[in-house]
């Protein structure tokens, strides 16, 4: 199929920068990042070249899960600012050509949301059916055997009314009942409220889980994922709800929508993102961030580049002309990219972070950059369980200890994978607390801020930040934009476990991307004619590509004949 068949959309060549507001920039010294703090840094994001910001939740919330537990959809959490601040952010971002995408968290609310307070007040409250209430089994136990991401069980008993409510996440995050049309209308109404303010779209939190089968059957799959997932993820109901949402809300605006969708295959990806299905612009798939661990059971596995390449190229190819990809290394739920897939040693941190950026940003789809990734922020070392903040880290710790894992091994696992790594404040400069706050940060900063910080990166032409800037320019520039955004994708040497090489082609243009994922010098052979080297993370020009010597973590982009 030719590129003409895919109708062009503004978000095809967009680059998204994700902000986790609590950890981004604190403007008033209370130790918590806030909206005015984001406004102060818009120029930094504009210079990088990102033209969309995805803002993790800033709504009113008791912050059990740092804002993914919302108690007021049309209110801003006071620690983040006011409605006037959000409007100012939209205005200031717009001046710089940046759109704001907000998080839409509607699989669940907070248990402190007025809807839930009403719902749980009595069995005959008009909002009872807004959430999922079920009678206990004969023996008083849970209605079925589903598990939760953050707790052993997905059900909590409400003593007053004698029924259990469903929560796929914490017990402070009760699931909304999407089968109830009133719930759906309330959500659509709220979406209009925000879109009318001029939002660029929504990132939809665990949106593939909103459809629950009406018979609430027991789970039968226990060896992968949270028990129950085969029933509540990617079923027919979610697609139906999304098409209704599109019809009632989304089609009235020209917006980017990205669904967060664990447990998806490329076929699901096509269902969600094929333009003619009128569901979403794109989704976040999870296959590639699951390859080095079994998340649910908190077990580490080795990173396997062959498998990684297989996953990424399958998504690139299967969605080509039949949907749209998002591409990401990291987000607020993942460890730091360079520590995970590259090397955070002083010797290779910068070079490997540039390599990883190159591999991702030359792919087709809309790239997402997680705050701090563009300066190569690393995982932080945590000494004991008390130092972790995230509720998932605590849950995983408990599970590991119960399974007989030693304290040291459990802490080691979390030092690889805890979501806290992403939530450590952004390192802005060499001032106290990395310039993030003048007060005491809600989560201590990484001590390596003295070397790794945005001020240094902006002032150093050879920094990761400037490498990312160049990658974005390639995507959005005249010369290579079309091939980077719309070209087809061919993986080379799938069995090569050290080098990731692929070709992007569109019309006359072809780019060859070659990346060494190891800290060794390697030799490889490529039989192509070289027009020019477009980007290289080492200074000296590469040798001939017929007998290419690849330095540790070297990544080059070559315009080939
Ligand atoms: C998503 C969010 C995560 C949150 C969860 C529950 O996975 O990315 O941060 O904890 O949903 O809302
Ligand atoms: Ca603040």
Coordinates of C-alpha atoms and ligand atoms in Angstrom, one line a residue:
X1 CA 0.0 0.0 0.0
X2 CA 1.2 3.5 -0.6
X3 CA 1.4 6.3 1.9
X4 CA -1.4 8.2 0.1
X5 CA -3.9 5.7 1.5
X6 CA -3.4 6.9 5.0
X7 CA -5.0 10.3 5.5
X8 CA -2.5 12.6 7.1
X9 CA -3.2 13.9 10.6
X10 CA -1.5 16.6 12.6
X11 CA -0.4 14.1 15.2
X12 CA 1.5 11.9 12.7
X13 CA 4.6 14.0 12.9
X14 CA 4.1 15.2 16.5
X15 CA 6.5 14.5 19.3
X16 CA 5.1 14.2 22.7
X17 CA 6.8 15.2 26.0
X18 CA 5.3 13.6 29.1
X19 CA 5.2 15.6 32.3
X20 CA 4.6 14.0 35.7
X21 CA 3.6 17.3 37.4
X22 CA 4.4 16.3 40.9
X23 CA 8.1 15.7 40.0
X24 CA 8.6 18.3 37.2
X25 CA 9.2 21.7 38.7
X26 CA 8.1 23.3 42.0
X27 CA 7.4 27.0 41.7
X28 CA 6.4 27.8 45.3
X29 CA 8.8 25.8 47.5
X30 CA 6.3 23.4 49.0
X31 CA 8.3 20.5 47.5
X32 CA 5.7 19.5 45.0
X33 CA 5.9 20.3 41.3
X34 CA 3.0 22.4 40.0
X35 CA 1.4 24.0 37.0
X36 CA 3.2 27.4 37.3
X37 CA 6.4 25.4 37.5
X38 CA 5.5 23.8 34.1
X39 CA 4.8 27.2 32.6
X40 CA 8.3 28.3 33.6
X41 CA 9.8 25.4 31.6
X42 CA 7.8 25.7 28.4
X43 CA 10.7 27.3 26.5
X44 CA 12.9 24.3 27.5
X45 CA 10.4 22.0 25.9
X46 CA 9.9 24.2 22.9
X47 CA 13.6 24.3 22.2
X48 CA 13.8 20.5 22.5
X49 CA 11.2 20.5 19.7
X50 CA 8.3 18.6 21.2
X51 CA 5.0 20.0 20.2
X52 CA 2.7 18.2 22.4
X53 CA 2.8 17.8 26.2
X54 CA 1.0 15.0 27.9
X55 CA 0.2 16.0 31.4
X56 CA -0.3 13.2 34.0
X57 CA -3.3 14.0 36.1
X58 CA -3.6 17.3 37.8
X59 CA -7.2 16.9 39.0
X60 CA -8.4 17.0 42.6
X61 CA -7.3 13.8 44.2
X62 CA -6.5 12.3 47.6
X63 CA -3.3 11.2 45.9
X64 CA -3.4 7.6 46.9
X65 CA -1.9 6.8 43.5
X66 CA -0.5 10.3 42.9
X67 CA -3.5 11.7 41.0
X68 CA -4.7 8.5 39.2
X69 CA -7.4 8.5 41.8
X70 CA -9.6 11.4 41.0
X71 CA -12.1 12.9 43.3
X72 CA -13.1 15.9 41.2
X73 CA -12.8 15.8 37.4
X74 CA -13.5 19.4 36.9
X75 CA -11.2 20.7 39.6
X76 CA -7.5 21.1 39.9
X77 CA -5.6 19.7 42.9
X78 CA -4.6 22.7 45.0
X79 CA -1.0 21.5 45.3
X80 CA -0.8 21.7 41.5
X81 CA -2.5 25.1 41.1
X82 CA -5.9 26.5 40.0
X83 CA -8.1 26.3 37.0
X84 CA -6.7 29.7 36.0
X85 CA -3.2 28.2 36.0
X86 CA -4.3 25.4 33.7
X87 CA -5.9 28.0 31.4
X88 CA -2.7 30.0 31.4
X89 CA -0.7 26.9 30.6
X90 CA -2.9 26.2 27.6
X91 CA -2.5 29.8 26.5
X92 CA 1.3 29.9 27.0
X93 CA 1.7 26.5 25.4
X94 CA -0.4 27.5 22.4
X95 CA 1.8 30.6 21.9
X96 CA 4.8 28.2 21.5
X97 CA 2.9 25.9 19.1
X98 CA 2.5 23.2 21.8
X99 CA -0.7 21.4 22.5
X100 CA -1.7 20.0 25.8
X101 CA -3.0 16.5 26.1
X102 CA -4.5 15.6 29.5
X103 CA -4.9 12.3 31.3
X104 CA -8.4 10.8 31.2
X105 CA -8.7 8.4 34.1
X106 CA -12.2 6.9 33.8
X107 CA -11.8 3.2 34.4
X108 CA -12.1 4.2 38.0
X109 CA -12.4 7.3 40.3
X110 CA -11.2 7.9 43.8
X111 CA -13.3 6.4 46.6
X112 CA -13.5 10.0 47.8
X113 CA -15.3 11.1 44.6
X114 CA -18.8 12.4 45.4
X115 CA -20.2 9.8 42.9
X116 CA -18.7 6.9 45.0
X117 CA -19.6 8.5 48.3
X118 CA -23.2 8.5 47.1
X119 CA -23.0 5.1 45.5
X120 CA -21.8 3.4 48.7
X121 CA -24.2 5.3 50.9
X122 CA -27.0 2.7 50.4
X123 CA -28.1 -0.1 48.2
X124 CA -30.9 2.0 46.7
X125 CA -29.0 5.2 46.1
X126 CA -29.6 6.4 42.5
X127 CA -25.8 6.2 42.0
X128 CA -25.5 2.7 43.4
X129 CA -25.2 1.3 39.9
X130 CA -22.5 3.8 38.9
X131 CA -19.9 1.4 40.3
X132 CA -19.7 -2.4 40.4
X133 CA -21.3 -3.8 43.5
X134 CA -21.8 -7.6 44.0
X135 CA -23.1 -9.8 46.7
X136 CA -20.5 -12.0 48.5
X137 CA -20.5 -15.7 47.7
X138 CA -22.4 -18.0 50.0
X139 CA -19.4 -18.3 52.3
X140 CA -19.0 -14.5 52.4
X141 CA -15.9 -14.4 50.1
X142 CA -15.3 -12.3 47.1
X143 CA -17.8 -12.5 44.1
X144 CA -15.0 -13.9 41.9
X145 CA -11.3 -14.6 42.0
X146 CA -10.0 -11.5 40.1
X147 CA -6.8 -9.9 41.3
X148 CA -5.9 -6.3 41.5
X149 CA -2.8 -4.6 40.2
X150 CA -2.0 -3.1 43.6
X151 CA -3.7 -5.5 46.0
X152 CA -4.1 -9.2 46.3
X153 CA -7.9 -9.1 45.5
X154 CA -9.9 -6.9 43.2
X155 CA -12.9 -6.7 45.6
X156 CA -13.3 -4.9 48.9
X157 CA -16.3 -5.5 51.2
X158 CA -18.3 -2.5 52.3
X159 CA -19.5 -3.4 55.7
X160 CA -22.4 -1.0 55.8
X161 CA -24.2 -2.3 52.7
X162 CA -22.8 -5.8 52.8
X163 CA -21.6 -5.9 49.2
X164 CA -18.2 -5.9 47.6
X165 CA -17.1 -3.3 45.1
X166 CA -14.7 -3.9 42.3
X167 CA -11.3 -2.2 42.0
X168 CA -8.7 -3.4 39.4
X169 CA -6.3 -1.0 41.1
X170 CA -6.1 0.1 44.8
X171 CA -9.2 -0.2 47.1
X172 CA -9.2 3.6 46.9
X173 CA -9.8 3.4 43.1
X174 CA -13.2 1.8 42.6
X175 CA -14.1 0.9 39.0
X176 CA -16.8 2.8 37.3
X177 CA -19.7 0.8 35.8
X178 CA -19.5 1.6 32.1
X179 CA -22.5 -0.6 31.4
X180 CA -24.5 2.2 32.9
X181 CA -25.3 4.8 30.2
X182 CA -25.5 7.5 32.9
X183 CA -21.9 6.9 33.7
X184 CA -20.9 7.1 30.1
X185 CA -22.8 10.3 29.6
X186 CA -21.2 11.9 32.7
X187 CA -17.8 11.0 31.3
X188 CA -18.6 12.4 27.8
X189 CA -19.9 15.6 29.4
X190 CA -16.7 16.0 31.3
X191 CA -14.6 15.4 28.2
X192 CA -16.5 18.2 26.4
X193 CA -15.8 20.5 29.4
X194 CA -12.0 20.0 28.9
X195 CA -11.9 19.9 25.1
X196 CA -13.8 23.1 24.9
X197 CA -10.9 24.7 26.8
X198 CA -8.7 23.9 23.8
X199 CA -7.0 20.7 24.8
X200 CA -5.0 18.8 22.2
X201 CA -6.5 15.5 23.3
X202 CA -6.4 12.8 25.9
X203 CA -4.2 10.0 27.1
X204 CA -6.6 7.5 28.3
X205 CA -5.6 5.6 31.4
X206 CA -6.1 1.8 31.2
X207 CA -8.9 2.4 28.8
X208 CA -8.9 -1.1 27.5
X209 CA -10.2 -2.3 30.9
X210 CA -13.5 -0.3 31.0
X211 CA -15.7 -3.1 29.6
X212 CA -16.6 -5.8 32.2
X213 CA -18.6 -8.8 31.0
X214 CA -22.0 -8.8 32.8
X215 CA -21.6 -12.3 34.2
X216 CA -18.3 -11.5 36.0
X217 CA -16.8 -15.0 35.4
X218 CA -13.8 -16.4 37.4
X219 CA -10.3 -16.0 35.9
X220 CA -8.7 -19.2 34.6
X221 CA -5.3 -17.8 33.5
X222 CA -2.9 -17.5 36.4
X223 CA 0.5 -17.7 34.8
X224 CA 0.6 -14.2 33.2
X225 CA -0.8 -10.9 34.3
X226 CA -3.3 -9.9 36.8
X227 CA -5.9 -12.8 37.2
X228 CA -9.0 -11.8 35.4
X229 CA -7.4 -9.9 32.5
X230 CA -8.8 -12.3 29.9
X231 CA -12.3 -11.1 30.8
X232 CA -11.8 -7.3 31.2
X233 CA -9.2 -6.3 28.7
X234 CA -9.7 -5.6 25.0
X235 CA -13.2 -7.2 24.8
X236 CA -16.0 -6.2 22.5
X237 CA -17.5 -3.9 25.0
X238 CA -14.5 -1.6 25.1
X239 CA -14.5 -1.1 21.4
X240 CA -18.2 -0.4 21.5
X241 CA -17.8 2.2 24.2
X242 CA -14.9 3.8 22.4
X243 CA -16.9 4.2 19.2
X244 CA -19.7 5.7 21.2
X245 CA -17.2 8.1 22.8
X246 CA -15.9 9.0 19.4
X247 CA -19.4 9.7 18.1
X248 CA -20.5 11.7 21.1
X249 CA -17.3 13.5 21.8
X250 CA -14.1 13.0 19.8
X251 CA -15.3 13.5 16.3
X252 CA -16.2 17.1 17.2
X253 CA -12.6 18.0 17.8
X254 CA -9.3 17.5 15.9
X255 CA -7.5 15.8 18.7
X256 CA -4.8 13.2 19.6
X257 CA -6.1 10.3 21.6
X258 CA -3.8 7.6 23.0
X259 CA -5.1 4.7 24.9
X260 CA -3.0 3.0 27.6
X261 CA -3.7 -0.6 26.8
X262 CA -1.7 -3.4 28.5
X263 CA -2.2 -7.0 27.3
X264 CA -2.6 -5.9 23.6
X265 CA -1.6 -7.7 20.5
X266 CA -0.9 -6.0 17.2
X267 CA -4.4 -7.1 16.1
X268 CA -5.9 -5.2 19.0
X269 CA -3.7 -2.3 18.1
X270 CA -5.3 -2.3 14.6
X271 CA -8.8 -2.4 16.1
X272 CA -8.1 0.6 18.3
X273 CA -6.2 2.7 15.8
X274 CA -7.5 2.0 12.3
X275 CA -8.8 5.4 11.3
X276 CA -12.0 3.9 9.8
X277 CA -13.0 2.2 13.1
X278 CA -13.4 5.6 14.7
X279 CA -11.9 4.7 18.1
X280 CA -8.5 6.1 19.0
X281 CA -5.5 7.7 17.3
X282 CA -3.1 5.3 18.8
X283 CA -2.4 3.1 21.8
X284 CA 0.5 2.3 24.2
X285 CA 1.3 -1.3 23.8
X286 CA 3.2 -3.1 26.6
X287 CA 5.0 -6.0 25.0
X288 CA 8.4 -4.4 24.8
X289 CA 8.4 -3.1 28.3
X290 CA 7.5 -6.6 29.5
X291 CA 10.4 -8.4 28.1
X292 CA 12.9 -8.0 31.0
X293 CA 10.5 -8.8 33.8
X294 CA 7.4 -10.6 34.7
X295 CA 5.8 -7.6 36.2
X296 CA 2.9 -9.1 38.0
X297 CA 5.1 -11.6 39.8
X298 CA 8.0 -9.2 40.3
X299 CA 10.5 -11.5 38.6
X300 CA 13.5 -10.1 36.6
X301 CA 14.4 -11.6 33.2
X302 CA 17.4 -10.8 31.0
X303 CA 16.9 -8.2 28.3
X304 CA 17.0 -10.0 25.0
X305 CA 17.6 -7.7 22.0
X306 CA 16.5 -10.4 19.5
X307 CA 13.1 -10.5 21.2
X308 CA 13.0 -6.7 21.5
X309 CA 13.5 -6.3 17.8
X310 CA 10.9 -8.9 17.0
X311 CA 8.3 -7.1 19.1
X312 CA 9.1 -3.6 17.8
X313 CA 9.2 -4.5 14.1
X314 CA 6.1 -6.6 14.4
X315 CA 4.3 -3.5 15.7
X316 CA 5.9 -1.3 13.0
X317 CA 4.9 -3.7 10.2
X318 CA 1.5 -4.9 11.4
X319 CA 0.1 -1.3 11.9
X320 CA 1.7 0.1 8.8
X321 CA -1.1 1.7 6.8
X322 CA -3.6 0.0 9.1
X323 CA -3.4 2.0 12.2
X324 CA -0.9 4.2 14.0
X325 CA 1.8 3.4 16.5
X326 CA 3.0 5.2 19.5
X327 CA 6.7 4.6 20.3
X328 CA 8.2 5.0 23.8
X329 CA 11.0 3.8 26.0
X330 CA 9.6 5.0 29.2
X331 CA 6.9 6.8 31.2
X332 CA 6.0 7.4 34.8
X333 CA 5.4 3.7 35.4
X334 CA 8.7 2.5 34.0
X335 CA 12.3 2.7 35.2
X336 CA 14.8 5.1 33.6
X337 CA 15.6 4.2 30.0
X338 CA 19.3 4.5 30.1
X339 CA 19.7 2.4 33.2
X340 CA 17.4 -0.2 31.8
X341 CA 18.4 -0.7 28.2
X342 CA 21.7 1.2 27.9
X343 CA 24.4 1.8 30.5
X344 CA 24.3 4.4 33.3
X345 CA 28.0 4.1 33.9
X346 CA 29.9 7.4 33.6
X347 CA 31.7 6.1 30.6
X348 CA 28.7 5.1 28.5
X349 CA 25.7 7.0 29.9
X350 CA 25.6 9.8 27.3
X351 CA 26.5 7.7 24.3
X352 CA 24.1 4.9 25.1
X353 CA 21.2 7.3 25.9
X354 CA 21.8 8.9 22.4
X355 CA 21.8 5.4 20.9
X356 CA 18.5 4.6 22.5
X357 CA 17.0 7.9 21.4
X358 CA 18.2 7.2 17.8
X359 CA 16.7 3.8 17.6
X360 CA 13.3 4.9 18.9
X361 CA 13.0 8.3 17.1
X362 CA 13.7 6.8 13.7
X363 CA 10.7 4.5 14.0
X364 CA 7.3 5.2 12.5
X365 CA 4.6 6.3 14.9
X366 CA 4.4 9.2 17.4
X367 CA 7.3 9.2 19.8
X368 CA 6.9 10.0 23.5
X369 CA 9.7 11.4 25.6
X370 CA 9.4 11.0 29.4
X371 CA 10.6 14.0 31.4
X372 CA 14.3 13.7 32.2
X373 CA 14.9 11.1 29.5
X374 CA 16.2 13.8 27.2
X375 CA 19.1 14.5 29.7
X376 CA 19.7 10.8 30.4
X377 CA 18.4 10.7 34.0
X378 CA 19.2 7.4 35.7
X379 CA 17.6 5.1 38.2
X380 CA 18.2 6.1 41.8
X381 CA 19.5 3.8 44.4
X382 CA 17.1 3.0 47.2
X383 CA 18.4 1.3 50.3
X384 CA 15.3 -0.1 51.9
X385 CA 11.6 -0.4 51.5
X386 CA 10.9 2.7 53.5
X387 CA 12.6 4.8 50.9
X388 CA 10.2 3.8 48.2
X389 CA 7.1 5.8 47.9
X390 CA 5.0 4.1 45.2
X391 CA 2.1 1.8 46.3
X392 CA 3.0 -0.7 43.6
X393 CA 6.6 -1.0 44.9
X394 CA 5.2 -1.7 48.3
X395 CA 2.8 -4.3 46.9
X396 CA 5.5 -6.0 44.9
X397 CA 7.8 -6.0 47.9
X398 CA 5.2 -7.7 50.0
X399 CA 4.5 -10.3 47.4
X400 CA 8.2 -11.1 47.0
X401 CA 8.7 -11.5 50.8
X402 CA 5.7 -13.7 51.0
X403 CA 7.1 -15.9 48.3
X404 CA 10.3 -16.3 50.3
X405 CA 12.5 -13.8 48.4
X406 CA 15.1 -12.2 50.7
X407 CA 14.9 -8.6 51.6
X408 CA 18.1 -7.9 49.7
X409 CA 16.8 -9.5 46.6
X410 CA 13.5 -7.8 46.8
X411 CA 15.2 -4.4 47.1
X412 CA 17.4 -5.3 44.2
X413 CA 14.4 -6.1 42.1
X414 CA 12.8 -2.7 43.0
X415 CA 16.1 -1.0 42.3
X416 CA 15.6 -2.2 38.7
X417 CA 11.9 -1.7 38.3
X418 CA 10.2 0.5 40.8
X419 CA 8.0 3.2 39.4
X420 CA 9.7 5.6 41.9
X421 CA 12.7 5.9 39.5
X422 CA 10.6 7.8 37.1
X423 CA 9.1 9.9 39.8
X424 CA 12.3 11.3 41.4
X425 CA 12.3 15.0 40.6
X426 CA 13.7 16.4 37.4
X427 CA 17.3 17.5 37.7
X428 CA 17.4 21.1 36.5
X429 CA 20.7 22.5 37.7
X430 CA 23.4 22.2 40.4
X431 CA 21.5 24.2 43.1
X432 CA 20.1 22.4 46.2
X433 CA 17.6 19.6 45.3
X434 CA 18.7 19.9 41.7
X435 CA 16.8 23.2 41.4
X436 CA 13.6 21.3 41.5
X437 CA 12.4 23.1 44.7
X438 CA 13.6 25.6 47.2
X439 CA 11.9 23.5 49.9
X440 CA 12.0 19.8 50.7
X441 CA 11.2 17.7 47.7
X442 CA 8.3 15.1 48.2
X443 CA 10.7 12.4 46.9
X444 CA 14.5 13.0 47.4
X445 CA 16.5 13.8 44.3
X446 CA 19.1 11.6 42.8
X447 CA 22.6 12.7 44.1
X448 CA 24.0 12.6 40.6
X449 CA 22.2 15.8 39.7
X450 CA 25.6 17.6 40.0
X451 CA 26.7 16.0 36.7
X452 CA 23.3 15.2 35.2
X453 CA 21.1 18.2 34.9
X454 CA 19.2 20.2 32.3
X455 CA 21.3 23.4 32.6
X456 CA 24.4 21.4 31.7
X457 CA 22.6 19.6 28.9
X458 CA 21.3 22.8 27.3
X459 CA 24.7 24.5 27.4
X460 CA 26.6 21.5 26.0
X461 CA 26.2 21.0 22.3
X462 CA 27.2 17.4 22.6
X463 CA 24.5 16.5 25.1
X464 CA 21.8 14.0 25.0
X465 CA 19.3 16.9 24.9
X466 CA 20.8 18.3 21.7
X467 CA 20.9 14.8 20.2
X468 CA 17.2 14.4 20.9
X469 CA 16.6 17.9 19.4
X470 CA 18.3 16.8 16.2
X471 CA 16.3 13.6 16.0
X472 CA 13.1 15.6 16.4
X473 CA 14.3 18.0 13.6
X474 CA 14.8 15.0 11.3
X475 CA 11.2 13.9 11.9
X476 CA 9.8 17.3 11.4
X477 CA 12.2 18.6 8.7
X478 CA 11.7 18.9 5.0
X479 CA 14.4 16.5 3.9
X480 CA 13.7 13.3 5.9
X481 CA 10.3 14.0 7.5
X482 CA 8.3 12.0 5.0
X483 CA 10.5 8.9 5.3
X484 CA 10.7 9.1 9.1
X485 CA 7.0 9.6 9.6
X486 CA 5.5 7.6 6.8
X487 CA 8.2 5.3 5.4
X488 CA 7.9 1.5 5.6
X489 CA 10.0 -0.5 8.0
X490 CA 12.4 -3.4 7.4
X491 CA 14.3 -5.1 10.2
X492 CA 17.7 -6.4 9.2
X493 CA 19.4 -9.4 10.7
X494 CA 16.7 -10.3 13.2
X495 CA 18.9 -12.9 14.9
X496 CA 21.7 -10.4 15.7
X497 CA 21.6 -10.1 19.5
X498 CA 24.0 -7.2 19.6
X499 CA 23.1 -4.8 16.8
X500 CA 19.7 -3.3 16.0
X501 CA 19.6 -2.3 12.4
X502 CA 16.6 -1.4 10.3
X503 CA 15.7 0.5 7.1
X504 CA 13.0 3.1 6.6
X505 CA 12.0 3.8 3.0
X506 CA 9.6 6.0 1.3
X507 CA 9.7 6.8 -2.4
X508 CA 13.3 7.5 -3.4
X509 CA 14.5 7.9 0.1
X510 CA 15.9 5.2 2.4
X511 CA 17.5 5.6 5.8
X512 CA 19.6 2.9 7.4
X513 CA 19.7 3.0 11.2
X514 CA 22.4 0.9 12.9
X515 CA 22.8 0.7 16.7
X516 CA 25.2 -1.2 18.8
X517 CA 23.5 -2.3 22.0
X518 CA 26.7 -3.5 23.7
X519 CA 29.8 -1.9 25.3
X520 CA 32.1 -3.8 22.9
X521 CA 33.5 -2.8 19.5
X522 CA 31.7 -4.8 16.8
X523 CA 32.2 -5.3 13.1
X524 CA 29.3 -5.7 10.7
X525 CA 28.8 -5.6 6.9
X526 CA 26.1 -3.7 5.1
X527 CA 25.9 -3.8 1.3
X528 CA 24.4 -0.4 0.5
X529 CA 25.7 2.7 -1.1
X530 CA 26.1 5.6 1.2
X531 CA 24.7 9.0 0.2
X532 CA 25.5 10.6 3.5
X533 CA 25.8 10.1 7.2
X534 CA 22.8 11.9 8.7
X535 CA 23.5 11.5 12.4
X536 CA 26.1 9.7 14.5
X537 CA 26.6 9.7 18.2
X538 CA 30.4 9.6 17.9
X539 CA 32.4 12.5 16.4
X540 CA 34.5 10.7 13.8
X541 CA 32.9 9.6 10.6
X542 CA 32.2 5.8 10.5
X543 CA 34.4 3.6 8.4
X544 CA 32.9 2.2 5.2
X545 CA 29.6 0.4 6.0
X546 CA 30.8 -2.5 3.9
X547 CA 33.3 -3.2 6.8
X548 CA 31.7 -1.2 9.5
X549 CA 33.5 -0.9 12.9
X550 CA 30.9 0.0 15.5
X551 CA 32.1 1.5 18.7
X552 CA 30.4 0.8 22.0
X553 CA 26.8 1.9 21.9
X554 CA 27.4 3.6 18.6
X555 CA 24.3 4.6 16.6
X556 CA 24.3 6.0 13.1
X557 CA 21.7 7.0 10.6
X558 CA 22.7 6.7 7.0
X559 CA 21.0 8.0 3.9
X560 CA 21.5 5.0 1.5
X561 CA 21.2 4.7 -2.2
Ligands
LIG1 C1 -2.1 3.5 34.7 C2 -1.2 4.6 35.1 C3 -0.6 4.3 36.4 C4 -1.8 4.1 37.4 C5 -2.8 3.1 36.9 C6 -4.1 3.3 37.7 O1 -1.4 2.3 34.5 O2 -0.2 4.9 34.1 O3 0.3 5.3 36.9 O4 -1.3 3.7 38.6 O5 -3.1 3.3 35.6 O6 -4.7 4.4 37.3
LIG2 CA1 4.6 23.5 44.4

